[in-house]
Short mmCIF file of N, CA and C in Angstrom, two decimals:
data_model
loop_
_atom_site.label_atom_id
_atom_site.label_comp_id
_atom_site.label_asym_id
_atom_site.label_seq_id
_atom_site.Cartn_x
_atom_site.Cartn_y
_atom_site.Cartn_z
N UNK A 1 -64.46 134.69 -15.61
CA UNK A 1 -65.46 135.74 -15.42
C UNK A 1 -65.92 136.27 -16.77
N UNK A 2 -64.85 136.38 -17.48
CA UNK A 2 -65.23 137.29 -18.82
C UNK A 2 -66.25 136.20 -19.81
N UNK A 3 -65.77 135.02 -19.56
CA UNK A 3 -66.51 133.68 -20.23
C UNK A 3 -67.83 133.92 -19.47
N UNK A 4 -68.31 133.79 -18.44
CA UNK A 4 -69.76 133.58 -17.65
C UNK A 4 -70.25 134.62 -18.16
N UNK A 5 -69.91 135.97 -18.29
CA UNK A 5 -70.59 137.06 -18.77
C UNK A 5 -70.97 136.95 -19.41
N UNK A 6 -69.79 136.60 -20.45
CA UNK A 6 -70.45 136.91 -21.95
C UNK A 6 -71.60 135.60 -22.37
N UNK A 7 -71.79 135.16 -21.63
CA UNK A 7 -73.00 133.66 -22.03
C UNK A 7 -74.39 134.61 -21.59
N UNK A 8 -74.11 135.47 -20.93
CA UNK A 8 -75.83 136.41 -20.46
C UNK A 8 -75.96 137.89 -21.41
N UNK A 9 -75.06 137.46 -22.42
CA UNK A 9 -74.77 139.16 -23.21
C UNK A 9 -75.68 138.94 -24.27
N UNK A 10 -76.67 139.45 -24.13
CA UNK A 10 -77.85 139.49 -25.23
C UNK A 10 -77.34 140.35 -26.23
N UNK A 11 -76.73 139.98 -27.37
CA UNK A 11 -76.57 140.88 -28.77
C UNK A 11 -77.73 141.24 -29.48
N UNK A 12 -79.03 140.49 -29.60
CA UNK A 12 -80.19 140.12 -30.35
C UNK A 12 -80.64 141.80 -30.37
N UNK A 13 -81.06 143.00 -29.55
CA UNK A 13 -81.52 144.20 -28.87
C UNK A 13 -80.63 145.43 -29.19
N UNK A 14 -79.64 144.71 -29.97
CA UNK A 14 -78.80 146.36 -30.36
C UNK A 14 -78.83 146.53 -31.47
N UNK A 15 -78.33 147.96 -31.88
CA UNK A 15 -78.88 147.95 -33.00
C UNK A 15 -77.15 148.13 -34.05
N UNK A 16 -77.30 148.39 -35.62
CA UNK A 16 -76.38 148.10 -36.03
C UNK A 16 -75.18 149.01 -35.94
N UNK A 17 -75.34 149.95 -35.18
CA UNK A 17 -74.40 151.15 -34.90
C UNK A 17 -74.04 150.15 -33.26
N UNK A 18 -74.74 150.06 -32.38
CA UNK A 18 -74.14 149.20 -31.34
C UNK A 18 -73.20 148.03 -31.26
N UNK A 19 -73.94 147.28 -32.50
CA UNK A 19 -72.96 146.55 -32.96
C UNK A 19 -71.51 146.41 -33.07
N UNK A 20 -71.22 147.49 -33.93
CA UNK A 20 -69.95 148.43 -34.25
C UNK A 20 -68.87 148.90 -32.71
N UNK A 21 -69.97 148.86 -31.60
CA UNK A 21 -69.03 149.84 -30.48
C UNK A 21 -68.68 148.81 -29.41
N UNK A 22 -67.62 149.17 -28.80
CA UNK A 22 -66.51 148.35 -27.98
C UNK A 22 -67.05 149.54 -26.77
N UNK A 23 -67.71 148.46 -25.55
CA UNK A 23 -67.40 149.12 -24.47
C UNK A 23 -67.02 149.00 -23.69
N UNK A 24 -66.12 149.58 -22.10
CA UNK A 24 -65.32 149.37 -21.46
C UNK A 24 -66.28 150.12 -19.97
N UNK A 25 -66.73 148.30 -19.05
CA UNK A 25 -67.50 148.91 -17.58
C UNK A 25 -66.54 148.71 -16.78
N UNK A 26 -66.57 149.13 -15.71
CA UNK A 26 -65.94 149.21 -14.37
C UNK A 26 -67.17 148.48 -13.52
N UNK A 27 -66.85 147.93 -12.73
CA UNK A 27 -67.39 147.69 -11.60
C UNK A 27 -66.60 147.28 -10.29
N UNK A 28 -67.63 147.38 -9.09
CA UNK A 28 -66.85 146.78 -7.99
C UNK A 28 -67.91 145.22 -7.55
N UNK A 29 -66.66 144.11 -7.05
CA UNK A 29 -67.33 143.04 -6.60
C UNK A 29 -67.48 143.40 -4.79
N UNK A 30 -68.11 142.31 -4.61
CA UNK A 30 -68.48 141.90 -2.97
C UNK A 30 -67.77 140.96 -2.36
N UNK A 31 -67.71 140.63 -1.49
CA UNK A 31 -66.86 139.01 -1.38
C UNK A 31 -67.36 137.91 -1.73
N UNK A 32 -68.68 137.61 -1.61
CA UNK A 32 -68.99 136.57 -2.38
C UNK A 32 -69.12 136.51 -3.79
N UNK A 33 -68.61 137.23 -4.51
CA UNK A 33 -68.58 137.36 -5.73
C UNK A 33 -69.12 137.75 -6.96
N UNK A 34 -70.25 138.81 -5.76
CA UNK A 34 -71.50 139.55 -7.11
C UNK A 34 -71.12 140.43 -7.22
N UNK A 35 -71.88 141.26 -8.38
CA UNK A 35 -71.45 142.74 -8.70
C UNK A 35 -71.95 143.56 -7.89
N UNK A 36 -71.50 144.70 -7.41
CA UNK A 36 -72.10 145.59 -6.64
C UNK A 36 -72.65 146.47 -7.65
N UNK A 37 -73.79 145.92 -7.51
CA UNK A 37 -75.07 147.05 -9.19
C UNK A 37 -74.79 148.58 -9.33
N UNK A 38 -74.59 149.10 -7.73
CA UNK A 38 -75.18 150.58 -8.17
C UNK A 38 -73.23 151.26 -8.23
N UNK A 39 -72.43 150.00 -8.60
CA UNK A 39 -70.73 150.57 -9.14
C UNK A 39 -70.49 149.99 -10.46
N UNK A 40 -71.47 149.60 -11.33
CA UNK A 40 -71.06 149.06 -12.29
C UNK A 40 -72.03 151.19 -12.99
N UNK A 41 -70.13 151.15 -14.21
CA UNK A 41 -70.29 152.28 -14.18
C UNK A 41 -69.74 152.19 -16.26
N UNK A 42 -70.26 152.95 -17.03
CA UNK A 42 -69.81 153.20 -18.54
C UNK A 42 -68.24 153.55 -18.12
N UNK A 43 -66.66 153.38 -18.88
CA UNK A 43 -65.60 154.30 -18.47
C UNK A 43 -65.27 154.44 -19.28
N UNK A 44 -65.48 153.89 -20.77
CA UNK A 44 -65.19 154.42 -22.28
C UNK A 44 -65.97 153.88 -23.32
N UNK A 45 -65.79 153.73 -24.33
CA UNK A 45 -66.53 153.71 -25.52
C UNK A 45 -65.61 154.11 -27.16
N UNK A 46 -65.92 153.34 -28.02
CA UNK A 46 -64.80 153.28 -29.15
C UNK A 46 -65.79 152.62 -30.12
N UNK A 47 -66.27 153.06 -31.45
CA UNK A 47 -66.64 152.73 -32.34
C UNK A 47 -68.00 153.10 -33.08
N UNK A 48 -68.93 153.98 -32.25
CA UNK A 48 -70.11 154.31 -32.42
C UNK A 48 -70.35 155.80 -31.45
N UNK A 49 -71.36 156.38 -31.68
CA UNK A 49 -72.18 157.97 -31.27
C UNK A 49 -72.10 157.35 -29.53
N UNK A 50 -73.06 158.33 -29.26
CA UNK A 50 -73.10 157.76 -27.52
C UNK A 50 -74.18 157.38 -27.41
N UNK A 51 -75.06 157.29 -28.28
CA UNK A 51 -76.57 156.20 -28.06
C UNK A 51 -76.22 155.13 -28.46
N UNK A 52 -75.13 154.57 -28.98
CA UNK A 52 -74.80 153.08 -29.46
C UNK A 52 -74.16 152.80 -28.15
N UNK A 53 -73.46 153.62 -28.07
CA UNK A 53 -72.53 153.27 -26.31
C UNK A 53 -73.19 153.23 -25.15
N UNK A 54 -74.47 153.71 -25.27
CA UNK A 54 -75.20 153.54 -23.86
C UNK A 54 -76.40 151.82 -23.75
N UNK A 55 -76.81 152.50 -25.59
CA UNK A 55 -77.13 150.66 -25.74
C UNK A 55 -76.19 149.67 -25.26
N UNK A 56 -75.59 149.67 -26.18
CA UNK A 56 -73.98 148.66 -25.30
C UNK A 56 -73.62 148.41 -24.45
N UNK A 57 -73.54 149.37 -23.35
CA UNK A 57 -73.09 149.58 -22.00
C UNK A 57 -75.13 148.57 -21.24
N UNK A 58 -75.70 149.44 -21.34
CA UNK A 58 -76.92 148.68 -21.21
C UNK A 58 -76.82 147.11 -21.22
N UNK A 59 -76.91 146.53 -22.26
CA UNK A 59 -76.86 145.22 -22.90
C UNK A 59 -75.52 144.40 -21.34
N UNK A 60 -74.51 144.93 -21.81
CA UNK A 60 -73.56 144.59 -20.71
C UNK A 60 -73.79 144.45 -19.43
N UNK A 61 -74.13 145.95 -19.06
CA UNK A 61 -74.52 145.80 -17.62
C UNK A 61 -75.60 144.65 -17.24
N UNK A 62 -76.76 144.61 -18.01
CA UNK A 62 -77.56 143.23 -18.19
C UNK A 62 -77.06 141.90 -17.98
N UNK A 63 -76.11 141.91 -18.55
CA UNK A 63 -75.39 140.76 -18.68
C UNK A 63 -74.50 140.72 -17.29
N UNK A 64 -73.95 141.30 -16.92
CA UNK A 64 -73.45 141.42 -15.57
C UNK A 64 -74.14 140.80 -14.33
N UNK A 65 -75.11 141.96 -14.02
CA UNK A 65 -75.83 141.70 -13.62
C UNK A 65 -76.92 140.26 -13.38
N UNK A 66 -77.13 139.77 -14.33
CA UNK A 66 -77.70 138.36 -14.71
C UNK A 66 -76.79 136.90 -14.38
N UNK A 67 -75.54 137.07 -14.80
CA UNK A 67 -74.65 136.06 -14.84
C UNK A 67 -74.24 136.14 -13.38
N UNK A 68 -74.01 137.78 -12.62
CA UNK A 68 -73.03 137.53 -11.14
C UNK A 68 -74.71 137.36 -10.51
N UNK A 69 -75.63 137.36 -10.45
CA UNK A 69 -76.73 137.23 -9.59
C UNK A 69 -76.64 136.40 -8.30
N UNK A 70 -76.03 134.75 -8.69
CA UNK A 70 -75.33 133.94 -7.52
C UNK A 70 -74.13 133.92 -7.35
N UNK A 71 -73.48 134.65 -8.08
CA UNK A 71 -71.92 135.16 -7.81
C UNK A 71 -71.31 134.20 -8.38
N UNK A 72 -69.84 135.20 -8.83
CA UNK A 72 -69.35 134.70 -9.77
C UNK A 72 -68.18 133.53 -9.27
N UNK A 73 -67.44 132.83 -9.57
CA UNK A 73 -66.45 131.66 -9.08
C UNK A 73 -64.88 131.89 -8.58
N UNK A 74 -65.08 133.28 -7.84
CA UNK A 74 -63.83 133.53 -8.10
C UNK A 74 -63.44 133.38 -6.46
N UNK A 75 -61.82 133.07 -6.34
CA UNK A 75 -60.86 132.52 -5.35
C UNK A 75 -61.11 133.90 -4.41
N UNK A 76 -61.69 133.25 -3.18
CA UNK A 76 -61.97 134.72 -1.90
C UNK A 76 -60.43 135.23 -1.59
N UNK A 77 -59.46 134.37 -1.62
CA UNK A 77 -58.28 134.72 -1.02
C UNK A 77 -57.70 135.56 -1.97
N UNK A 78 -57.84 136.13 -3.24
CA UNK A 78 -58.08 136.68 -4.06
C UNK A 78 -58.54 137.83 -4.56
N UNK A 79 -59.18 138.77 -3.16
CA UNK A 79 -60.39 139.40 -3.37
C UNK A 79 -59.82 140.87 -4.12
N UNK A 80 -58.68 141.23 -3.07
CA UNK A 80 -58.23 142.55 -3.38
C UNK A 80 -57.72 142.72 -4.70
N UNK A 81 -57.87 141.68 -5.44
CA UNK A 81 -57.16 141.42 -6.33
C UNK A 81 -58.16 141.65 -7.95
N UNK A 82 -59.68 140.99 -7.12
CA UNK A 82 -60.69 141.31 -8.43
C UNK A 82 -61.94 142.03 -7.50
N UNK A 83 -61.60 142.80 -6.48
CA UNK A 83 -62.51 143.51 -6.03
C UNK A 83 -62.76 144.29 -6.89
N UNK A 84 -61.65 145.21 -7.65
CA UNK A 84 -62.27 146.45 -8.98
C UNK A 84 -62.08 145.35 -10.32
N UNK A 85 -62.71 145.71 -10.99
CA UNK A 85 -63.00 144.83 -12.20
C UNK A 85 -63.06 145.84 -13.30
N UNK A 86 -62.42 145.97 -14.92
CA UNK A 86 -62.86 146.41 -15.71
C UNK A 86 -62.85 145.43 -16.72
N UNK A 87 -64.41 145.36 -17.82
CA UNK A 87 -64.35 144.46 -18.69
C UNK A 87 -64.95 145.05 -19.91
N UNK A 88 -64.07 144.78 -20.99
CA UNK A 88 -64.10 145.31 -22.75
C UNK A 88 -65.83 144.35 -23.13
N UNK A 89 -66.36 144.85 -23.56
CA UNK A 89 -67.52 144.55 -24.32
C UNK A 89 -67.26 144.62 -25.84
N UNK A 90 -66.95 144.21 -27.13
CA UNK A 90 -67.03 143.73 -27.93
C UNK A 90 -67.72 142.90 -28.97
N UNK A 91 -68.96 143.69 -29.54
CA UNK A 91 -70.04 143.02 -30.14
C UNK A 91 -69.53 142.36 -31.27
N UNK A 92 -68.60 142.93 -32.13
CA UNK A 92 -68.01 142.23 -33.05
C UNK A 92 -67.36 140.73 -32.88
N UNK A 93 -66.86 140.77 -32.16
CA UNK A 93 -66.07 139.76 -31.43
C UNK A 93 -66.68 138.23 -30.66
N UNK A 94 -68.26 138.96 -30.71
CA UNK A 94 -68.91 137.91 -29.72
C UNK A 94 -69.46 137.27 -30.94
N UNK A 95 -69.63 138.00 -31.99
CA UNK A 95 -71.11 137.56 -33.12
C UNK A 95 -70.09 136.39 -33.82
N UNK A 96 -68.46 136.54 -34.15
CA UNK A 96 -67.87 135.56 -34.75
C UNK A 96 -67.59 134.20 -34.16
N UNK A 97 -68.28 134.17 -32.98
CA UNK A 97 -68.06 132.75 -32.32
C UNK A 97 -68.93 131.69 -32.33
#
């Protein structure tokens, strides 16, 4: 999951204070494996003001959103298991790969 995401995580749109910030979304899945849009939610932030963190969080949720569109690959028998989801956003981290 964290791999499919991050292939729809547009870095190109933030700026260099966004760069800098680590963010942390929550969301809830469905059973077939999309995000439920209106639970994907900001739950922290580490490295930048809160306009870098909302860019960030932005950018992410984008990326979420985009990548689970036909849902993501995950085992149904499984569900209760990645029904709540939290995932670290890390711009630093993505740009060294």
């Amino acid at each position: 999951l964290r791999i499919a995401v991050s292939r729809c995580w547009n870095l190109g749109s933030l700026s260099t204070e966004a760069m800098r910030t680590t963010v942390t979304i929550a969301m809830e899945m469905n059973r077939d494996g999309t995000p439920l849009s209106n639970s994907i939610a900001l739950v922290g932030s580490a490295g930048g003001g809160q306009g870098a963190a909302n860019q960030a969080y932005e950018a992410g949720r984008r990326a979420i959103l985009r990548c689970g569109a036909g849902g993501f690959d995950l085992p149904p028998e499984k569900f209760e298991q990645w029904r709540e989801i939290e995932m670290t956003f890390n711009p630093e981290e993505m740009r060294r790969r």
